[in-house]
């Protein structure tokens, strides 16, 4: 979605103009917002992986929940845009770390959030999605490349034991997500949450001892 007005209405924050091909949020962002707004998580600090240029979910979390957010972002230009956004509108309680997945975030974290790129490469290319912004959408051959990288990292990562993953299940169906978890006996799929008006669902995954 590219509408600043709709973004303000849904997330309660102002945004800077977008680069060509970028967008403020997608169906999975809406699913994540829905699930977080209804859940009762006891959280002080979360990691939001892949925060995007407007750091929208991170800022909405700070406004509505008061949690601290360690936001990471792989794409340098996107990370810079997120920092510009925070410099313009808000500064408190959000750190931006440039890097892959958990990047260099240290310190305790209660929950991990990730709306990963999940569009299969051939589908995104056929739809004309931005080649310059491939990290936003390109999930590899079957849409699961980054998801699989995430599970590998999360299975071995000490900082948090709970993750919420927002995924458009028209691109990556639930069974395929569950198949990606099979190599990791210490990761357990607890729930699939649905949200109205969106084909995205949120998987709750726990790392058990
Ligand atoms: C689908 S967008 C989600 C953006 C925003 N969090 C939201 O929910 O609308 C995915 C974001 O993750 C970033 N990303 C992709 N792969 C990543 C990785 N391995 N580590 C960190 N960020 C990544 C992309 O650059 C992009 O900003």
Short mmCIF file of C-alpha atoms and ligand atoms in Angstrom, two decimals:
data_model
loop_
_atom_site.label_atom_id
_atom_site.label_comp_id
_atom_site.label_asym_id
_atom_site.label_seq_id
_atom_site.Cartn_x
_atom_site.Cartn_y
_atom_site.Cartn_z
CA UNK A 1 0.00 0.00 0.00
CA UNK A 2 1.31 3.42 -0.90
CA UNK A 3 -1.26 5.69 0.74
CA UNK A 4 0.11 7.87 3.60
CA UNK A 5 -3.47 8.60 4.70
CA UNK A 6 -4.44 4.94 4.98
CA UNK A 7 -1.14 4.24 6.73
CA UNK A 8 -1.87 6.97 9.26
CA UNK A 9 -5.40 5.68 9.77
CA UNK A 10 -4.27 2.09 10.37
CA UNK A 11 -0.97 2.58 12.18
CA UNK A 12 -1.35 6.04 13.73
CA UNK A 13 1.99 7.34 12.46
CA UNK A 14 3.15 9.81 9.82
CA UNK A 15 5.48 8.71 7.04
CA UNK A 16 8.05 10.19 4.67
CA UNK A 17 7.51 9.93 0.87
CA UNK A 18 8.28 6.51 -0.60
CA UNK A 19 10.92 5.56 -3.15
CA UNK A 20 9.60 4.18 -6.46
CA UNK A 21 8.56 0.54 -6.06
CA UNK A 22 8.46 0.70 -2.23
CA UNK A 23 5.28 0.54 -0.13
CA UNK A 24 4.31 1.34 3.43
CA UNK A 25 2.81 -2.05 4.28
CA UNK A 26 1.44 -5.27 2.81
CA UNK A 27 -1.17 -7.88 3.71
CA UNK A 28 1.22 -9.60 6.11
CA UNK A 29 1.88 -6.31 7.95
CA UNK A 30 -1.88 -6.05 8.52
CA UNK A 31 -2.05 -9.61 9.83
CA UNK A 32 0.83 -8.94 12.24
CA UNK A 33 -0.83 -5.75 13.47
CA UNK A 34 -4.11 -7.59 14.00
CA UNK A 35 -2.55 -10.44 15.97
CA UNK A 36 -0.41 -8.16 18.14
CA UNK A 37 -3.36 -5.90 18.89
CA UNK A 38 -5.38 -8.85 20.20
CA UNK A 39 -2.72 -10.92 21.94
CA UNK A 40 -1.58 -10.55 25.52
CA UNK A 41 2.15 -10.83 25.27
CA UNK A 42 4.26 -9.90 28.29
CA UNK A 43 7.02 -8.10 26.51
CA UNK A 44 9.58 -5.46 27.36
CA UNK A 45 11.73 -5.64 24.25
CA UNK A 46 11.14 -7.18 20.85
CA UNK A 47 13.27 -7.73 17.76
CA UNK A 48 11.52 -6.78 14.55
CA UNK A 49 13.47 -8.33 11.71
CA UNK A 50 13.25 -6.47 8.39
CA UNK A 51 11.64 -3.29 9.65
CA UNK A 52 11.27 -1.63 6.23
CA UNK A 53 11.72 2.01 5.24
CA UNK A 54 8.97 3.43 7.48
CA UNK A 55 9.64 1.17 10.50
CA UNK A 56 5.88 1.03 10.67
CA UNK A 57 5.28 -1.99 12.90
CA UNK A 58 8.08 -0.92 15.25
CA UNK A 59 6.59 2.58 15.62
CA UNK A 60 3.05 1.25 16.04
CA UNK A 61 4.31 -1.09 18.78
CA UNK A 62 5.99 1.74 20.66
CA UNK A 63 2.86 3.89 20.43
CA UNK A 64 0.31 1.27 21.36
CA UNK A 65 2.27 -1.09 23.64
CA UNK A 66 5.25 0.88 24.92
CA UNK A 67 7.62 -2.01 24.21
CA UNK A 68 11.22 -1.31 23.19
CA UNK A 69 12.10 -2.45 19.67
CA UNK A 70 15.41 -3.58 18.24
CA UNK A 71 14.68 -3.30 14.51
CA UNK A 72 16.97 -4.94 11.96
CA UNK A 73 17.15 -4.41 8.22
CA UNK A 74 19.26 -6.12 5.57
CA UNK A 75 19.07 -3.45 2.85
CA UNK A 76 21.36 -0.46 3.60
CA UNK A 77 19.21 2.12 1.79
CA UNK A 78 16.06 0.85 3.51
CA UNK A 79 17.80 0.91 6.90
CA UNK A 80 18.86 4.51 6.17
CA UNK A 81 15.26 5.44 5.28
CA UNK A 82 14.06 3.87 8.54
CA UNK A 83 16.62 5.97 10.46
CA UNK A 84 15.50 9.12 8.58
CA UNK A 85 11.88 8.34 9.43
CA UNK A 86 12.74 7.92 13.11
CA UNK A 87 14.82 11.11 13.10
CA UNK A 88 11.86 13.01 11.62
CA UNK A 89 9.01 11.63 13.69
CA UNK A 90 10.16 9.60 16.70
CA UNK A 91 13.43 8.79 18.34
CA UNK A 92 12.62 6.88 21.47
CA UNK A 93 12.59 3.18 22.19
CA UNK A 94 13.60 1.99 18.68
CA UNK A 95 17.13 1.04 17.59
CA UNK A 96 17.87 0.24 13.94
CA UNK A 97 20.57 -2.38 13.25
CA UNK A 98 21.64 -2.95 9.67
CA UNK A 99 22.31 -6.60 8.87
CA UNK A 100 21.03 -10.12 8.23
CA UNK A 101 18.19 -11.44 10.43
CA UNK A 102 19.23 -10.78 14.09
CA UNK A 103 22.18 -8.63 12.89
CA UNK A 104 24.24 -7.44 15.90
CA UNK A 105 21.40 -7.04 18.36
CA UNK A 106 22.48 -7.87 21.90
CA UNK A 107 20.67 -8.03 25.22
CA UNK A 108 17.51 -9.79 26.28
CA UNK A 109 14.49 -9.94 23.99
CA UNK A 110 11.08 -11.45 24.72
CA UNK A 111 9.64 -11.85 21.23
CA UNK A 112 10.80 -11.92 17.61
CA UNK A 113 8.65 -10.53 14.79
CA UNK A 114 9.30 -11.09 11.10
CA UNK A 115 7.29 -10.41 7.97
CA UNK A 116 9.77 -12.06 5.61
CA UNK A 117 9.98 -11.80 1.84
CA UNK A 118 7.87 -14.77 0.65
CA UNK A 119 6.95 -14.10 -2.99
CA UNK A 120 8.39 -16.82 -5.27
CA UNK A 121 10.94 -15.19 -7.60
CA UNK A 122 9.14 -16.12 -10.82
CA UNK A 123 5.82 -14.72 -9.56
CA UNK A 124 7.35 -11.45 -8.35
CA UNK A 125 9.26 -10.99 -11.59
CA UNK A 126 6.14 -11.69 -13.68
CA UNK A 127 4.21 -9.13 -11.60
CA UNK A 128 6.92 -6.52 -12.17
CA UNK A 129 7.89 -6.17 -8.49
CA UNK A 130 10.90 -3.86 -8.05
CA UNK A 131 14.21 -5.49 -8.93
CA UNK A 132 15.96 -2.79 -6.86
CA UNK A 133 13.90 -3.76 -3.81
CA UNK A 134 14.17 -7.53 -4.10
CA UNK A 135 14.93 -7.97 -0.41
CA UNK A 136 11.39 -6.74 0.26
CA UNK A 137 9.65 -9.56 -1.55
CA UNK A 138 11.94 -12.20 -3.12
CA UNK A 139 11.51 -15.49 -1.25
CA UNK A 140 13.47 -17.55 -3.78
CA UNK A 141 12.20 -20.40 -5.92
CA UNK A 142 9.26 -21.47 -3.71
CA UNK A 143 9.02 -18.43 -1.43
CA UNK A 144 10.69 -20.14 1.57
CA UNK A 145 14.38 -19.16 1.19
CA UNK A 146 14.43 -16.45 3.88
CA UNK A 147 12.00 -18.35 6.07
CA UNK A 148 14.37 -21.34 6.08
CA UNK A 149 17.32 -19.04 6.89
CA UNK A 150 15.27 -17.61 9.73
CA UNK A 151 14.44 -21.03 11.23
CA UNK A 152 18.11 -22.05 11.08
CA UNK A 153 19.10 -18.85 12.93
CA UNK A 154 16.22 -18.94 15.41
CA UNK A 155 16.88 -22.59 16.30
CA UNK A 156 20.36 -21.57 17.45
CA UNK A 157 19.74 -18.08 18.72
CA UNK A 158 19.76 -17.47 22.46
CA UNK A 159 18.00 -14.14 22.76
CA UNK A 160 14.31 -15.05 22.49
CA UNK A 161 12.24 -18.22 22.57
CA UNK A 162 9.09 -17.02 20.81
CA UNK A 163 8.58 -15.76 17.26
CA UNK A 164 5.64 -14.48 15.23
CA UNK A 165 5.97 -14.82 11.47
CA UNK A 166 3.51 -13.10 9.13
CA UNK A 167 3.19 -14.97 5.86
CA UNK A 168 0.87 -14.71 2.87
CA UNK A 169 -0.30 -18.33 2.72
CA UNK A 170 -1.37 -17.96 -0.89
CA UNK A 171 2.35 -17.76 -1.68
CA UNK A 172 3.65 -20.11 1.01
CA UNK A 173 0.90 -22.42 2.30
CA UNK A 174 0.85 -23.52 5.92
CA UNK A 175 2.00 -27.07 5.10
CA UNK A 176 5.10 -25.75 3.34
CA UNK A 177 5.95 -23.57 6.35
CA UNK A 178 5.54 -26.61 8.60
CA UNK A 179 7.82 -28.62 6.31
CA UNK A 180 10.50 -25.95 6.70
CA UNK A 181 10.37 -26.53 10.47
CA UNK A 182 10.97 -30.30 10.25
CA UNK A 183 14.80 -30.14 10.45
CA UNK A 184 14.52 -28.32 13.79
CA UNK A 185 13.15 -30.54 16.59
CA UNK A 186 13.67 -27.69 19.07
CA UNK A 187 11.26 -25.43 17.13
CA UNK A 188 7.56 -26.00 17.70
CA UNK A 189 4.69 -24.48 15.75
CA UNK A 190 2.19 -23.46 18.43
CA UNK A 191 -0.55 -21.67 16.49
CA UNK A 192 -1.66 -20.26 13.18
CA UNK A 193 -3.52 -16.97 13.70
CA UNK A 194 -5.82 -15.53 11.05
CA UNK A 195 -6.77 -11.92 10.43
CA UNK A 196 -9.79 -10.49 8.60
CA UNK A 197 -9.55 -9.22 5.03
CA UNK A 198 -6.08 -10.56 4.36
CA UNK A 199 -4.67 -13.77 2.88
CA UNK A 200 -1.80 -13.56 5.36
CA UNK A 201 -1.63 -15.57 8.57
CA UNK A 202 0.70 -15.40 11.54
CA UNK A 203 2.61 -18.46 12.74
CA UNK A 204 3.63 -18.60 16.40
CA UNK A 205 6.81 -20.61 16.77
CA UNK A 206 8.47 -21.48 20.07
CA UNK A 207 12.01 -22.62 20.66
CA UNK A 208 11.89 -25.31 23.30
CA UNK A 209 14.91 -26.35 25.37
C1 LIG B 1 8.01 -7.94 3.46
S1 LIG B 1 9.03 -6.63 4.00
C2 LIG B 1 8.31 -6.24 5.60
C3 LIG B 1 8.52 -4.78 6.01
C4 LIG B 1 7.82 -4.40 7.33
N1 LIG B 1 8.43 -5.07 8.46
C5 LIG B 1 6.36 -4.76 7.28
O1 LIG B 1 5.94 -5.63 8.05
O2 LIG B 1 5.63 -4.16 6.47
C6 LIG B 1 10.49 -7.53 4.42
C7 LIG B 1 11.60 -6.64 4.98
O3 LIG B 1 12.65 -7.48 5.47
C8 LIG B 1 13.89 -7.04 4.95
N2 LIG B 1 14.73 -8.26 4.87
C9 LIG B 1 14.71 -9.22 3.91
N3 LIG B 1 15.58 -10.19 4.19
C10 LIG B 1 16.13 -9.85 5.39
C11 LIG B 1 17.12 -10.46 6.21
N4 LIG B 1 17.70 -11.62 5.88
N5 LIG B 1 17.50 -9.83 7.35
C12 LIG B 1 16.92 -8.65 7.71
N6 LIG B 1 15.99 -8.01 6.96
C13 LIG B 1 15.60 -8.61 5.81
C14 LIG B 1 13.56 -6.41 3.61
O4 LIG B 1 14.56 -5.53 3.16
C15 LIG B 1 12.23 -5.74 3.94
O5 LIG B 1 12.43 -4.45 4.48
#
